[in-house]
PDB file of C-alpha atoms in Angstrom:
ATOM      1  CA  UNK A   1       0.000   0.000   0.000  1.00  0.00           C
ATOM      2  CA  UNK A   2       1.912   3.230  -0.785  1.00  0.00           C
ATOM      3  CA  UNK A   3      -0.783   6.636  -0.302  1.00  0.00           C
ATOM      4  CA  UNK A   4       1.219   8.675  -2.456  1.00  0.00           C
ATOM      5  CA  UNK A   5       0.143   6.503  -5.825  1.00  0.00           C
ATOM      6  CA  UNK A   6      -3.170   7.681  -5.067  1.00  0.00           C
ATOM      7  CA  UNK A   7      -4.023  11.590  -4.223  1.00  0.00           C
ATOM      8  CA  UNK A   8      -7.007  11.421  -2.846  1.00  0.00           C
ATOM      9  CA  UNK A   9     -10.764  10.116  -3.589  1.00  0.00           C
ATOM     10  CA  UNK A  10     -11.834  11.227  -7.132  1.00  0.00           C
ATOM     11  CA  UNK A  11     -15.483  11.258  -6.323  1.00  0.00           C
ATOM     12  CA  UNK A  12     -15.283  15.031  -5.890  1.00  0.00           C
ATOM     13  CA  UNK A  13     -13.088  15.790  -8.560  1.00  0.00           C
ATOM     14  CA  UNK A  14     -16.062  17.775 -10.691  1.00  0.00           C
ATOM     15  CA  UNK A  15     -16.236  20.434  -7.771  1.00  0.00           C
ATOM     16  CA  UNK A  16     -12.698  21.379  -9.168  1.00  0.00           C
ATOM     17  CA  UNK A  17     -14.456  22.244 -12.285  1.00  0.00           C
ATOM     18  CA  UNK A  18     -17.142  24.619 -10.822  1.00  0.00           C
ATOM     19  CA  UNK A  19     -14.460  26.169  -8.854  1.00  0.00           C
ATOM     20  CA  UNK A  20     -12.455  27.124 -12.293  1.00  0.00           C
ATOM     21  CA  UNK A  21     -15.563  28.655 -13.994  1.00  0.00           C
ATOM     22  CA  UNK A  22     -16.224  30.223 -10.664  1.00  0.00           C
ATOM     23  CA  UNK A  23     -12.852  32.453 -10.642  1.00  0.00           C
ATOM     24  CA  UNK A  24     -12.445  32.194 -14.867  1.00  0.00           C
ATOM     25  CA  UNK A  25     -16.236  33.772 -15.250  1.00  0.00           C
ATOM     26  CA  UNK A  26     -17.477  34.738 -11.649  1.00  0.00           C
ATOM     27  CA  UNK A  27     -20.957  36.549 -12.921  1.00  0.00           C
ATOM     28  CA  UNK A  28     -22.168  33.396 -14.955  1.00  0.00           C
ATOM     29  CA  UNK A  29     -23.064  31.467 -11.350  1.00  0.00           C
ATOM     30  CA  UNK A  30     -26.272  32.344 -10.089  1.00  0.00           C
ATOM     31  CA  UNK A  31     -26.696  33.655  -6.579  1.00  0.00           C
ATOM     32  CA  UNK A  32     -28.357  31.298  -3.797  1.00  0.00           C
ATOM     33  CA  UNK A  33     -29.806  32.989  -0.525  1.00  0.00           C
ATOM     34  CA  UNK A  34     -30.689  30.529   1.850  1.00  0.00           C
ATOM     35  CA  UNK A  35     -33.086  32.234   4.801  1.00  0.00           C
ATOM     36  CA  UNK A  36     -31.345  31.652   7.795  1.00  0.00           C
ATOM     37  CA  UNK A  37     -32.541  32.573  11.801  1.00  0.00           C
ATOM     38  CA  UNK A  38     -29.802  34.356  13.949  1.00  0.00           C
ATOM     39  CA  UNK A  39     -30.050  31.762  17.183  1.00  0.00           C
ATOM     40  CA  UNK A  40     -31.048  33.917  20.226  1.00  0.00           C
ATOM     41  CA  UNK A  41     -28.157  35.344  21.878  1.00  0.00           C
ATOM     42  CA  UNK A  42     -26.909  33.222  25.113  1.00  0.00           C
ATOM     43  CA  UNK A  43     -26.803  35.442  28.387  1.00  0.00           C
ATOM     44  CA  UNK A  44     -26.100  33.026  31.025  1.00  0.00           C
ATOM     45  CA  UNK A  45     -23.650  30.142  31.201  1.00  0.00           C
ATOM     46  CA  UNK A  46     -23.597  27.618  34.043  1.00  0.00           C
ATOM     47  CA  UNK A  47     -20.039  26.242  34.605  1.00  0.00           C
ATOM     48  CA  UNK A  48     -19.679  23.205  36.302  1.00  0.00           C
ATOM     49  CA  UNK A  49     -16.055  23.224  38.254  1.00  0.00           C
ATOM     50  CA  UNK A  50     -14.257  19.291  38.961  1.00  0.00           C
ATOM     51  CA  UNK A  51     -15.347  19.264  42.421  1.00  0.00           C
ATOM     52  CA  UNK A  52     -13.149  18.474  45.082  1.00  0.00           C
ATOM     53  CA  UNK A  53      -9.545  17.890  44.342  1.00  0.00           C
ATOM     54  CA  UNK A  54      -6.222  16.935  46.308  1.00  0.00           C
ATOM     55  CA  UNK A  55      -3.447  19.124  46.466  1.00  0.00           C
ATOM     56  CA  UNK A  56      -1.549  18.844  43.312  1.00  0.00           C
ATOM     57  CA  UNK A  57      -3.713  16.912  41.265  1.00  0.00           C
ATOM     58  CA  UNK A  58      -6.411  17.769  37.985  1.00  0.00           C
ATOM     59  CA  UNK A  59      -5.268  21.956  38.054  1.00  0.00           C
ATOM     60  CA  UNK A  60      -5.753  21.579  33.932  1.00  0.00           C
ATOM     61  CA  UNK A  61      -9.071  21.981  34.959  1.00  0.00           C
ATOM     62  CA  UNK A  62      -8.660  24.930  37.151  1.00  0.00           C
ATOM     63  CA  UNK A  63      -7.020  26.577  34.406  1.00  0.00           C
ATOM     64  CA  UNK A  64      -9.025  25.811  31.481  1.00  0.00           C
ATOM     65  CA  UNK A  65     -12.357  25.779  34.031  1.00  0.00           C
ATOM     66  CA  UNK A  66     -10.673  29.895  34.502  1.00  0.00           C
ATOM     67  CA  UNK A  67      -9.988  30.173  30.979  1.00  0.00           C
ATOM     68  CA  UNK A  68     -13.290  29.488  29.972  1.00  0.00           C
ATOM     69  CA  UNK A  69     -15.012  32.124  32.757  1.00  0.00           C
ATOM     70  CA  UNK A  70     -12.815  34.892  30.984  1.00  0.00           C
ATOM     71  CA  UNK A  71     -13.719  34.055  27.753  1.00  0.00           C
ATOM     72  CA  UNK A  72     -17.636  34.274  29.067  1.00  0.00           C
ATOM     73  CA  UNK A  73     -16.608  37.725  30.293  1.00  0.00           C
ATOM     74  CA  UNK A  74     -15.426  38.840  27.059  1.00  0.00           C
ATOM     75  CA  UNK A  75     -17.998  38.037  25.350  1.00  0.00           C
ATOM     76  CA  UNK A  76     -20.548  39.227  27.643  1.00  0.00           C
ATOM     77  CA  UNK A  77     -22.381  36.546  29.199  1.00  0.00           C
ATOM     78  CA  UNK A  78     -22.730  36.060  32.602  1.00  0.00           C
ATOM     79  CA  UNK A  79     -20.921  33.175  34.050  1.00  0.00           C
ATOM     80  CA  UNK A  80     -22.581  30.875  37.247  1.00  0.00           C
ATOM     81  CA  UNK A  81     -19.731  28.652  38.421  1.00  0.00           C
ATOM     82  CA  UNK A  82     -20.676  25.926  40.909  1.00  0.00           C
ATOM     83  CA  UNK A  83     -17.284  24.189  42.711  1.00  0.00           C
ATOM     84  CA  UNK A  84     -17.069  23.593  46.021  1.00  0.00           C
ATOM     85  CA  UNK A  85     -13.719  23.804  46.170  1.00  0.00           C
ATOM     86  CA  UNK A  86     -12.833  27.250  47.356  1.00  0.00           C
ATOM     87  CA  UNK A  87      -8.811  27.106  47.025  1.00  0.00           C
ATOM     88  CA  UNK A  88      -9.405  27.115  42.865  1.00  0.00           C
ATOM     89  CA  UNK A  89      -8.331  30.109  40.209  1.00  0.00           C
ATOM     90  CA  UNK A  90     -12.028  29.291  39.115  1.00  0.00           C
ATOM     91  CA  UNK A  91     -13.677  31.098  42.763  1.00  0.00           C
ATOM     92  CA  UNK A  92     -11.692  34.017  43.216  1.00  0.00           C
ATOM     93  CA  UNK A  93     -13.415  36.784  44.009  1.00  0.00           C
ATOM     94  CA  UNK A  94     -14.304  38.648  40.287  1.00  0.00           C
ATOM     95  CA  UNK A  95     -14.074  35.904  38.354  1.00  0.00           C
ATOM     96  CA  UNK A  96     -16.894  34.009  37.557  1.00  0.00           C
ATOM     97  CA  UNK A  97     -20.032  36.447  37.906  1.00  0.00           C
ATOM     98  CA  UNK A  98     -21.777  34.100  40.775  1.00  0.00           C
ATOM     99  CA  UNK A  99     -20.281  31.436  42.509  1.00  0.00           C
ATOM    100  CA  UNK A 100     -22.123  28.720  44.417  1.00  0.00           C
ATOM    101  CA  UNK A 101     -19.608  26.106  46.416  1.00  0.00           C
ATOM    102  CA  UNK A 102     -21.952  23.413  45.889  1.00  0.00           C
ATOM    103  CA  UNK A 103     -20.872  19.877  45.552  1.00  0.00           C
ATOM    104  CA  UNK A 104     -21.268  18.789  41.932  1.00  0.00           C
ATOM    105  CA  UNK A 105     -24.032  16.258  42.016  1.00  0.00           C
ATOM    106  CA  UNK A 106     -27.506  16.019  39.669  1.00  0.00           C
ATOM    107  CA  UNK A 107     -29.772  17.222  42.884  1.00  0.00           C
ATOM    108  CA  UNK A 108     -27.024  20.453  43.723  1.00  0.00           C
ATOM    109  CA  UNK A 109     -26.878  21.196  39.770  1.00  0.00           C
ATOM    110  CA  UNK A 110     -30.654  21.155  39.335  1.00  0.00           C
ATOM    111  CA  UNK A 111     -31.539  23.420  42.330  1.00  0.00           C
ATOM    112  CA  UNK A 112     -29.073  25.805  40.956  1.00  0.00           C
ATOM    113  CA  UNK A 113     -30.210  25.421  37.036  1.00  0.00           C
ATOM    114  CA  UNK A 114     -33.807  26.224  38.851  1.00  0.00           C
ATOM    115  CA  UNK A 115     -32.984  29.277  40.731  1.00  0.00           C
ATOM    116  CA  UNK A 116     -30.494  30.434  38.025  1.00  0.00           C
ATOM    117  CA  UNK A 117     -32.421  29.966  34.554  1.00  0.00           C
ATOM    118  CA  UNK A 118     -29.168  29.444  32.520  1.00  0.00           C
ATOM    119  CA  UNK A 119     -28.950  29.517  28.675  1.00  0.00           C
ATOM    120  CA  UNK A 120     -26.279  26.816  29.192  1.00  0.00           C
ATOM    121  CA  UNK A 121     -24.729  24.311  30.541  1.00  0.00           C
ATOM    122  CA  UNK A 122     -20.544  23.819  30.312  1.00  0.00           C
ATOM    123  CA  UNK A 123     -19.788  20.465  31.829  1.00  0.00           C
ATOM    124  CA  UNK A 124     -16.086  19.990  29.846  1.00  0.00           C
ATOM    125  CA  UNK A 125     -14.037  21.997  32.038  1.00  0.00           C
ATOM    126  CA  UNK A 126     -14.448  20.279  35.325  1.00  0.00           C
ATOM    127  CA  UNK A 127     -13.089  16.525  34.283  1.00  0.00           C
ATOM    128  CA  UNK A 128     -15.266  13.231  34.781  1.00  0.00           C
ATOM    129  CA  UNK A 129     -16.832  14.450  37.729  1.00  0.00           C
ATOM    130  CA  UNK A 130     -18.531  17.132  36.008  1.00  0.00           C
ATOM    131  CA  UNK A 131     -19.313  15.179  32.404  1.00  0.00           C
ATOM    132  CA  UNK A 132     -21.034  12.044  34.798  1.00  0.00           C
ATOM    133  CA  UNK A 133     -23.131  14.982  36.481  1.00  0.00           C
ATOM    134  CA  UNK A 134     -24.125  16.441  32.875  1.00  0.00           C
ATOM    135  CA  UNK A 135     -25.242  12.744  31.926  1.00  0.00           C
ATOM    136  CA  UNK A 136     -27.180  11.827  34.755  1.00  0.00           C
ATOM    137  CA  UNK A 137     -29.284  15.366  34.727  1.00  0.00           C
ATOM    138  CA  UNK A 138     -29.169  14.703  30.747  1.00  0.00           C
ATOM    139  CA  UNK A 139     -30.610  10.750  31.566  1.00  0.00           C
ATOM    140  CA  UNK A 140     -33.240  12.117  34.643  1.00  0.00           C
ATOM    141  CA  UNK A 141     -34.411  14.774  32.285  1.00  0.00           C
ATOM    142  CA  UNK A 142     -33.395  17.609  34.137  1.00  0.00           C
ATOM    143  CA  UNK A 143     -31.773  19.470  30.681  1.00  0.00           C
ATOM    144  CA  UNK A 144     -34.347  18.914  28.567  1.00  0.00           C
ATOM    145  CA  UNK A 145     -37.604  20.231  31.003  1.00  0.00           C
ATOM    146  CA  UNK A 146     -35.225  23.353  31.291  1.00  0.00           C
ATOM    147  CA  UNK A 147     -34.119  23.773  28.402  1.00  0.00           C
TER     148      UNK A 147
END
């Protein structure tokens, strides 16, 4: 088997064509609109932090848990960050716009997606203990009746 004797699958090789006419003559294609619906803008994010961790151990979650509350900011939707671990980048004071140091469990989560009301849901920046939360609310229902 040696890739380089073949370049690549040929089924798409007429797309090459449209492409030349497209530069050679680009006023002979006809112009497609297709109607498209802005989404609604997201205001409110609920971050789910790892939990509890030991000294030393899982901080590429702080930091990318962190990251992901400044990008939020940035783009101008609030940020709810439940972690009950308060010696975490993620809680100081000014990062995330509301904190709650809740353990991250489906019956914590769903109080706080009740009170809260969030647009979202970000469950990939606190590690397995935050994706097996995400999946049991997502199994009980929890996501969908607030969706």
């Amino acid at each position: 088997f040696h890739p380089e004797a073949c370049g690549g699958p040929t089924d798409t090789s007429f797309l090459f064509t449209y492409f030349i006419n497209a530069v050679v003559n680009p006023t002979a294609l006809p112009v497609t609109t297709v109607p498209y619906r802005l989404p609604s803008p997201v205001k409110k994010v609920l971050v789910l932090g790892s939990g509890g961790l030991s000294i030393g151990q899982a901080g590429e979650f702080d930091y990318s848990g962190s990251q992901c509350i400044k990008a939020l900011k940035e783009s101008n939707i609030m940020s709810v960050l439940i972690n009950p671990n308060i010696a975490t980048v993620q809680t100081s004071k000014g990062l995330a716009d509301k904190v709650y140091f809740l353990p991250v469990t489906p019956e914590f989560v769903t109080s706080v997606i009740e009170i809260e009301k969030p647009d979202g849901l970000f469950c990939t920046f606190g590690g397995q203990t935050a994706l097996n939360c995400a999946v049991a609310l997502h199994d009980a229902g929890v996501l969908k009746k607030h969706n």
